[in-house]
mmCIF file of C-alpha atoms and ligand atoms in Angstrom:
data_model
loop_
_atom_site.group_PDB
_atom_site.id
_atom_site.type_symbol
_atom_site.label_atom_id
_atom_site.label_comp_id
_atom_site.label_asym_id
_atom_site.label_seq_id
_atom_site.Cartn_x
_atom_site.Cartn_y
_atom_site.Cartn_z
ATOM 1 C CA UNK A 1 13.563 22.216 52.431
ATOM 2 C CA UNK A 2 10.316 21.977 54.337
ATOM 3 C CA UNK A 3 8.210 20.279 51.647
ATOM 4 C CA UNK A 4 5.268 19.746 54.097
ATOM 5 C CA UNK A 5 4.945 23.520 54.693
ATOM 6 C CA UNK A 6 5.219 24.131 50.936
ATOM 7 C CA UNK A 7 2.340 21.682 50.251
ATOM 8 C CA UNK A 8 0.309 23.407 52.982
ATOM 9 C CA UNK A 9 0.930 26.784 51.273
ATOM 10 C CA UNK A 10 -0.295 25.316 48.000
ATOM 11 C CA UNK A 11 -3.483 24.012 49.544
ATOM 12 C CA UNK A 12 -4.041 27.505 51.068
ATOM 13 C CA UNK A 13 -3.460 29.088 47.619
ATOM 14 C CA UNK A 14 -5.916 26.470 46.075
ATOM 15 C CA UNK A 15 -8.723 28.082 48.099
ATOM 16 C CA UNK A 16 -8.512 31.172 45.935
ATOM 17 C CA UNK A 17 -8.728 29.386 42.664
ATOM 18 C CA UNK A 18 -11.103 30.998 40.172
ATOM 19 C CA UNK A 19 -12.159 28.078 38.068
ATOM 20 C CA UNK A 20 -15.818 28.424 37.071
ATOM 21 C CA UNK A 21 -15.264 26.852 33.642
ATOM 22 C CA UNK A 22 -13.233 23.766 34.397
ATOM 23 C CA UNK A 23 -14.244 23.393 38.058
ATOM 24 C CA UNK A 24 -10.726 22.229 38.659
ATOM 25 C CA UNK A 25 -8.976 24.135 41.439
ATOM 26 C CA UNK A 26 -5.193 24.242 41.597
ATOM 27 C CA UNK A 27 -2.901 25.755 44.100
ATOM 28 C CA UNK A 28 0.864 26.213 43.840
ATOM 29 C CA UNK A 29 3.620 27.459 46.200
ATOM 30 C CA UNK A 30 6.926 28.470 44.823
ATOM 31 C CA UNK A 31 10.021 28.486 47.062
ATOM 32 C CA UNK A 32 12.931 30.849 46.453
ATOM 33 C CA UNK A 33 16.493 30.085 47.289
ATOM 34 C CA UNK A 34 16.391 32.347 50.376
ATOM 35 C CA UNK A 35 13.190 30.671 51.706
ATOM 36 C CA UNK A 36 10.421 33.046 50.583
ATOM 37 C CA UNK A 37 7.205 31.411 49.291
ATOM 38 C CA UNK A 38 5.029 32.885 46.546
ATOM 39 C CA UNK A 39 1.558 31.378 46.222
ATOM 40 C CA UNK A 40 -0.539 31.007 43.046
ATOM 41 C CA UNK A 41 -3.871 29.617 41.997
ATOM 42 C CA UNK A 42 -5.453 29.122 38.663
ATOM 43 C CA UNK A 43 -7.414 32.036 37.305
ATOM 44 C CA UNK A 44 -9.732 31.249 34.324
ATOM 45 C CA UNK A 45 -11.342 33.410 31.816
ATOM 46 C CA UNK A 46 -14.584 32.985 29.890
ATOM 47 C CA UNK A 47 -12.575 33.345 26.647
ATOM 48 C CA UNK A 48 -10.213 30.545 27.715
ATOM 49 C CA UNK A 49 -6.934 31.539 26.252
ATOM 50 C CA UNK A 50 -6.045 34.131 28.866
ATOM 51 C CA UNK A 51 -6.634 31.517 31.590
ATOM 52 C CA UNK A 52 -3.738 31.184 33.959
ATOM 53 C CA UNK A 53 -2.320 28.132 35.695
ATOM 54 C CA UNK A 54 -1.440 28.245 39.419
ATOM 55 C CA UNK A 55 2.279 27.641 38.707
ATOM 56 C CA UNK A 56 2.634 30.577 36.315
ATOM 57 C CA UNK A 57 0.646 32.959 38.622
ATOM 58 C CA UNK A 58 3.117 32.108 41.462
ATOM 59 C CA UNK A 59 6.156 32.503 39.137
ATOM 60 C CA UNK A 60 4.858 35.827 37.790
ATOM 61 C CA UNK A 61 4.250 37.095 41.227
ATOM 62 C CA UNK A 62 7.751 36.232 42.318
ATOM 63 C CA UNK A 63 9.589 37.447 39.126
ATOM 64 C CA UNK A 64 7.731 40.719 39.240
ATOM 65 C CA UNK A 65 9.075 41.208 42.789
ATOM 66 C CA UNK A 66 12.531 40.698 41.550
ATOM 67 C CA UNK A 67 13.091 37.055 42.664
ATOM 68 C CA UNK A 68 15.519 35.191 40.448
ATOM 69 C CA UNK A 69 16.394 31.947 42.210
ATOM 70 C CA UNK A 70 13.987 29.217 42.856
ATOM 71 C CA UNK A 71 14.437 25.797 44.438
ATOM 72 C CA UNK A 72 11.010 24.108 44.398
ATOM 73 C CA UNK A 73 7.298 24.300 43.688
ATOM 74 C CA UNK A 74 4.507 22.488 45.491
ATOM 75 C CA UNK A 75 1.295 21.876 43.483
ATOM 76 C CA UNK A 76 -2.092 20.523 44.499
ATOM 77 C CA UNK A 77 -5.174 20.142 42.388
ATOM 78 C CA UNK A 78 -8.633 18.517 42.306
ATOM 79 C CA UNK A 79 -12.142 19.254 41.237
ATOM 80 C CA UNK A 80 -13.657 22.160 43.112
ATOM 81 C CA UNK A 81 -15.179 20.945 46.468
ATOM 82 C CA UNK A 82 -13.066 17.783 46.591
ATOM 83 C CA UNK A 83 -9.819 17.074 48.416
ATOM 84 C CA UNK A 84 -6.900 16.329 46.151
ATOM 85 C CA UNK A 85 -6.079 12.578 45.917
ATOM 86 C CA UNK A 86 -4.166 12.336 42.630
ATOM 87 C CA UNK A 87 -0.834 14.067 42.083
ATOM 88 C CA UNK A 88 -0.982 17.313 40.137
ATOM 89 C CA UNK A 89 2.003 17.882 37.913
ATOM 90 C CA UNK A 90 2.551 21.184 35.935
ATOM 91 C CA UNK A 91 1.191 21.221 32.307
ATOM 92 C CA UNK A 92 3.498 21.355 29.395
ATOM 93 C CA UNK A 93 3.256 25.213 29.138
ATOM 94 C CA UNK A 94 4.175 25.614 32.812
ATOM 95 C CA UNK A 95 6.982 23.078 32.530
ATOM 96 C CA UNK A 96 8.507 25.241 29.620
ATOM 97 C CA UNK A 97 8.061 28.478 31.422
ATOM 98 C CA UNK A 98 9.480 27.310 34.720
ATOM 99 C CA UNK A 99 12.492 25.775 32.922
ATOM 100 C CA UNK A 100 13.499 29.162 31.779
ATOM 101 C CA UNK A 101 13.977 30.410 35.368
ATOM 102 C CA UNK A 102 15.337 27.425 37.274
ATOM 103 C CA UNK A 103 18.192 24.883 37.270
ATOM 104 C CA UNK A 104 16.226 22.028 35.614
ATOM 105 C CA UNK A 105 18.104 19.151 37.339
ATOM 106 C CA UNK A 106 17.966 20.727 40.790
ATOM 107 C CA UNK A 107 14.510 22.221 40.923
ATOM 108 C CA UNK A 108 11.977 20.060 42.772
ATOM 109 C CA UNK A 109 8.368 19.537 41.939
ATOM 110 C CA UNK A 110 6.410 18.498 44.992
ATOM 111 C CA UNK A 111 2.834 17.023 44.850
ATOM 112 C CA UNK A 112 0.767 14.456 46.784
ATOM 113 C CA UNK A 113 -0.738 11.149 46.017
ATOM 114 C CA UNK A 114 -3.384 9.906 48.428
ATOM 115 C CA UNK A 115 -1.808 12.061 51.145
ATOM 116 C CA UNK A 116 1.688 10.862 50.441
ATOM 117 C CA UNK A 117 4.316 13.357 49.250
ATOM 118 C CA UNK A 118 5.885 12.663 45.783
ATOM 119 C CA UNK A 119 8.847 14.603 44.487
ATOM 120 C CA UNK A 120 10.700 14.705 41.189
ATOM 121 C CA UNK A 121 12.983 17.171 39.334
ATOM 122 C CA UNK A 122 11.864 19.431 36.572
ATOM 123 C CA UNK A 123 14.366 17.703 34.293
ATOM 124 C CA UNK A 124 12.402 14.378 34.901
ATOM 125 C CA UNK A 125 9.209 16.155 33.780
ATOM 126 C CA UNK A 126 10.876 18.006 30.905
ATOM 127 C CA UNK A 127 13.689 15.961 29.352
ATOM 128 C CA UNK A 128 15.462 17.488 26.358
ATOM 129 C CA UNK A 129 14.005 20.887 27.095
ATOM 130 C CA UNK A 130 14.026 23.591 24.514
ATOM 131 C CA UNK A 131 16.793 26.125 25.257
ATOM 132 C CA UNK A 132 16.663 29.402 23.463
ATOM 133 C CA UNK A 133 20.117 30.746 22.632
ATOM 134 C CA UNK A 134 20.671 34.118 21.182
ATOM 135 C CA UNK A 135 23.870 34.621 19.160
HETATM 136 N N1 LIG B 201 -4.231 23.905 35.803
HETATM 137 C C1 LIG B 201 -3.246 24.563 36.633
HETATM 138 O O1 LIG B 201 -3.461 25.586 37.264
HETATM 139 N N2 LIG B 201 -2.079 23.865 36.833
HETATM 140 C C2 LIG B 201 -1.816 22.641 36.336
HETATM 141 O O2 LIG B 201 -0.722 22.175 36.530
HETATM 142 C C3 LIG B 201 -2.816 21.950 35.465
HETATM 143 C C4 LIG B 201 -3.958 22.703 35.128
HETATM 144 C C5 LIG B 201 -5.474 24.619 35.720
HETATM 145 C C6 LIG B 201 -5.834 25.177 34.324
HETATM 146 C C7 LIG B 201 -7.278 25.191 34.314
HETATM 147 O O3 LIG B 201 -7.774 26.344 35.015
HETATM 148 C C8 LIG B 201 -7.678 24.012 35.177
HETATM 149 O O4 LIG B 201 -6.520 23.678 35.932
HETATM 150 C C9 LIG B 201 -8.082 22.798 34.361
HETATM 151 O O5 LIG B 201 -7.192 22.472 33.365
#
């Protein structure tokens, strides 16, 4: 997996962030099993609750195009106008939503800390995940 390229895509996506309320711009790039990349950025709303995180925008784009298998997501975030220094991990809601579409222990979350790539699995970020089972 070319994580450098995935991070680059996330940085490109971040340029489209619509974050006039938090002034925090996030970009994400979601990689499918067959190598396609779906970008997402955060999109805020003045009434707050409809605001969307970059990760869920990327996932919704991919799912709505029929994609079903994902191997990694790169995320980058920082205040608008600044270059990201700190790692940007998915929020709790995005962790849960992603967990419903990926293999938790294999799916990689890639971000950067002071220009250095850091990677972990979604199961490290969401241990003991809620799993809905219909009977
Ligand atoms: N945000 C994301 O897009 N992804 C994350 O992983 C963390 C937070 C967005 C939501 C909101 O628009 C802004 O960043 C500040 O929380």
